[in-house]
C-alpha positions as a LaTeX table, in Angstrom:
\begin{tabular}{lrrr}
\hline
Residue & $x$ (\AA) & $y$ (\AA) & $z$ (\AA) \\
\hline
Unk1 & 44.10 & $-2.09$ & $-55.49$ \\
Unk2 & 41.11 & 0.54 & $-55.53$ \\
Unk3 & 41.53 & 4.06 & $-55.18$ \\
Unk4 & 39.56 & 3.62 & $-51.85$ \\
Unk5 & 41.41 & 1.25 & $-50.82$ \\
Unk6 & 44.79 & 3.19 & $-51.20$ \\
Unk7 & 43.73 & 5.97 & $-49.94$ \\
Unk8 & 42.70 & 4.18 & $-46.34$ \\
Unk9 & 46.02 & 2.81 & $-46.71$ \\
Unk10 & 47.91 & 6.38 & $-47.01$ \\
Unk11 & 45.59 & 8.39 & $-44.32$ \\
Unk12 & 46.70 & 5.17 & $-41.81$ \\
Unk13 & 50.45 & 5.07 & $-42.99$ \\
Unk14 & 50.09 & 9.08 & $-41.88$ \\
Unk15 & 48.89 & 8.31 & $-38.68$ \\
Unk16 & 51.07 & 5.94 & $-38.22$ \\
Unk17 & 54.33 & 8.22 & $-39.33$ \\
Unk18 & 52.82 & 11.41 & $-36.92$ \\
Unk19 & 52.64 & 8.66 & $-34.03$ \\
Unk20 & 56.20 & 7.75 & $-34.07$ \\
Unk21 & 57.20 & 11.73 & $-34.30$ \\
Unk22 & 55.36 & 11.92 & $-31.76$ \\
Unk23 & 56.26 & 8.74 & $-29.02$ \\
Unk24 & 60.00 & 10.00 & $-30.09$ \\
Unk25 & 58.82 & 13.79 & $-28.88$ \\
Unk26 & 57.58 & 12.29 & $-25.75$ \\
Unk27 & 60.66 & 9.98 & $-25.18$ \\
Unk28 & 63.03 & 12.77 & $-25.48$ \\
Unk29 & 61.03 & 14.47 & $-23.29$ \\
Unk30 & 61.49 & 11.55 & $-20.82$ \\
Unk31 & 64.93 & 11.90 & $-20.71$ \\
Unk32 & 65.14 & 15.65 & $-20.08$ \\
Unk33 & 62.56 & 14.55 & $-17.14$ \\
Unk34 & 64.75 & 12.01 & $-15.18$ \\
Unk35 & 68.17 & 13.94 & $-16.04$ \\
Unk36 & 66.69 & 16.79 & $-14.39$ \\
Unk37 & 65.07 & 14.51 & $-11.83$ \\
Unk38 & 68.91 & 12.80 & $-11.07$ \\
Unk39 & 70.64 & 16.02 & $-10.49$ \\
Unk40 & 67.94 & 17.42 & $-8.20$ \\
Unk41 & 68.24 & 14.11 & $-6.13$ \\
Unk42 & 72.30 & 14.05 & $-6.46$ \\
Unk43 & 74.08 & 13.22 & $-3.40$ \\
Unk44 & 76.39 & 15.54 & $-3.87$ \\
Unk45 & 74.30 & 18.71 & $-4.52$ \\
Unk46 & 72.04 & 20.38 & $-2.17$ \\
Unk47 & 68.95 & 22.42 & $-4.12$ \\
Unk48 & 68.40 & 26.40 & $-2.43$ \\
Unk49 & 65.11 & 27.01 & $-2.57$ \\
Unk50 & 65.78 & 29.02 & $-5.95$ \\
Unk51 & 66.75 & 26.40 & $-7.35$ \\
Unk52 & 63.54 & 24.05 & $-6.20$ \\
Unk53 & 61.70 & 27.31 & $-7.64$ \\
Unk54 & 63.39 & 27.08 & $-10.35$ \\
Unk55 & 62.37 & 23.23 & $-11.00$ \\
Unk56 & 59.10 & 23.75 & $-10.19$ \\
Unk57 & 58.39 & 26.41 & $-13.71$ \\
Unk58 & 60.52 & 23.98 & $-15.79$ \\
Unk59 & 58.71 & 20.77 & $-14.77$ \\
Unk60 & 55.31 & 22.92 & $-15.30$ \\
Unk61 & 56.71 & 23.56 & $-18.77$ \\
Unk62 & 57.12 & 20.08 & $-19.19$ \\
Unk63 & 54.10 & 19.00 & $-17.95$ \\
Unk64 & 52.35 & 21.62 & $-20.34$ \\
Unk65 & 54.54 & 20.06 & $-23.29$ \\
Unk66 & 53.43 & 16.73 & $-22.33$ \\
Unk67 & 49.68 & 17.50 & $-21.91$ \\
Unk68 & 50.19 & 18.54 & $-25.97$ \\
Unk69 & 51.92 & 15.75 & $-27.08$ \\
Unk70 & 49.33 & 13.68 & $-25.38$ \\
Unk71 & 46.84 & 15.13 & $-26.97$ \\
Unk72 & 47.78 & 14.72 & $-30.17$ \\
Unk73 & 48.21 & 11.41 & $-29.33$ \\
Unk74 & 44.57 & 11.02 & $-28.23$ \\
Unk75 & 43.70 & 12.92 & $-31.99$ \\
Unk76 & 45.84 & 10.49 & $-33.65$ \\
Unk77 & 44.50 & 7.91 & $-32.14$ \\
Unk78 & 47.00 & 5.42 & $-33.38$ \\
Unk79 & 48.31 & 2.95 & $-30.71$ \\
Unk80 & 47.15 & 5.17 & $-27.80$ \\
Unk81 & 47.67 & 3.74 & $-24.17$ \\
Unk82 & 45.86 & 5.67 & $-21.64$ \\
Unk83 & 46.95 & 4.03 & $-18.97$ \\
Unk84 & 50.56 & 5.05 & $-20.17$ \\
Unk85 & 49.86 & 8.37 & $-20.30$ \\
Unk86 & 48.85 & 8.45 & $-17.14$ \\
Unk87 & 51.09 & 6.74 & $-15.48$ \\
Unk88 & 54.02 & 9.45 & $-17.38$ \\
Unk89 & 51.89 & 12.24 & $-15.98$ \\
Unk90 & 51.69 & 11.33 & $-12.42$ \\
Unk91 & 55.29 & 10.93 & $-12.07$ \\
Unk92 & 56.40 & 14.05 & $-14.03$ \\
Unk93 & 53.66 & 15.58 & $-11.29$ \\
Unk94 & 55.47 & 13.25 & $-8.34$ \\
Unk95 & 58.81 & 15.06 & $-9.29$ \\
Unk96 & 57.32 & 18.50 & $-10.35$ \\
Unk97 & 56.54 & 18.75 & $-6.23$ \\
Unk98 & 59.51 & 17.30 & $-5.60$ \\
Unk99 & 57.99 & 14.13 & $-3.57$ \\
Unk100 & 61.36 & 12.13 & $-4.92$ \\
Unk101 & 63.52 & 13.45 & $-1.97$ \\
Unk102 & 67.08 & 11.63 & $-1.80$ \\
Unk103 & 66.62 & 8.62 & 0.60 \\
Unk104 & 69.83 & 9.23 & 3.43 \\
\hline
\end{tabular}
């Protein structure tokens, strides 16, 4: 194996390790997402309008959080789905303005 060679090899095994720290930044991020979405569409709580204020700053943090971890992502450029991204983005937005009202 040629130094050249191994050295492609190690600069892609990096990528690769930074992608995973990051997909497992973003999935944890997920789940703080739709816990926070489940209690804000409980049936057996009613939101003030503090509390909706409240949601609104924390899912702007998250979408700030997510906007960086995407564009690492996009840096990395190691098994990067766009169309993911997206997708993740327009709901956190969908439940940031609360469009995901309980269904009575």
């Amino acid at each position: 194996m040629s130094l050249n060679h191994y050295m492609t090899y190690l600069e892609e095994w990096e990528r690769f390790n930074r992608t995973s720290e990051l997909n497992e930044e973003l999935k944890f991020l997920v789940l703080r997402i739709n816990y926070n979405k489940r209690l804000l569409c409980s049936d057996t709580w009613t939101p003030t309008k503090k509390d909706l204020i409240i949601h609104k700053e924390r899912f702007n943090q998250y979408l700030e959080l997510f906007n960086e971890i995407d564009n690492k992502l996009k840096i990395n450029d190691y098994n990067y789905f766009p169309i993911r991204m997206k997708t993740i983005k327009e709901s956190i937005i969908k439940i940031r303005n609360y469009e995901n009202k309980r269904i009575s």
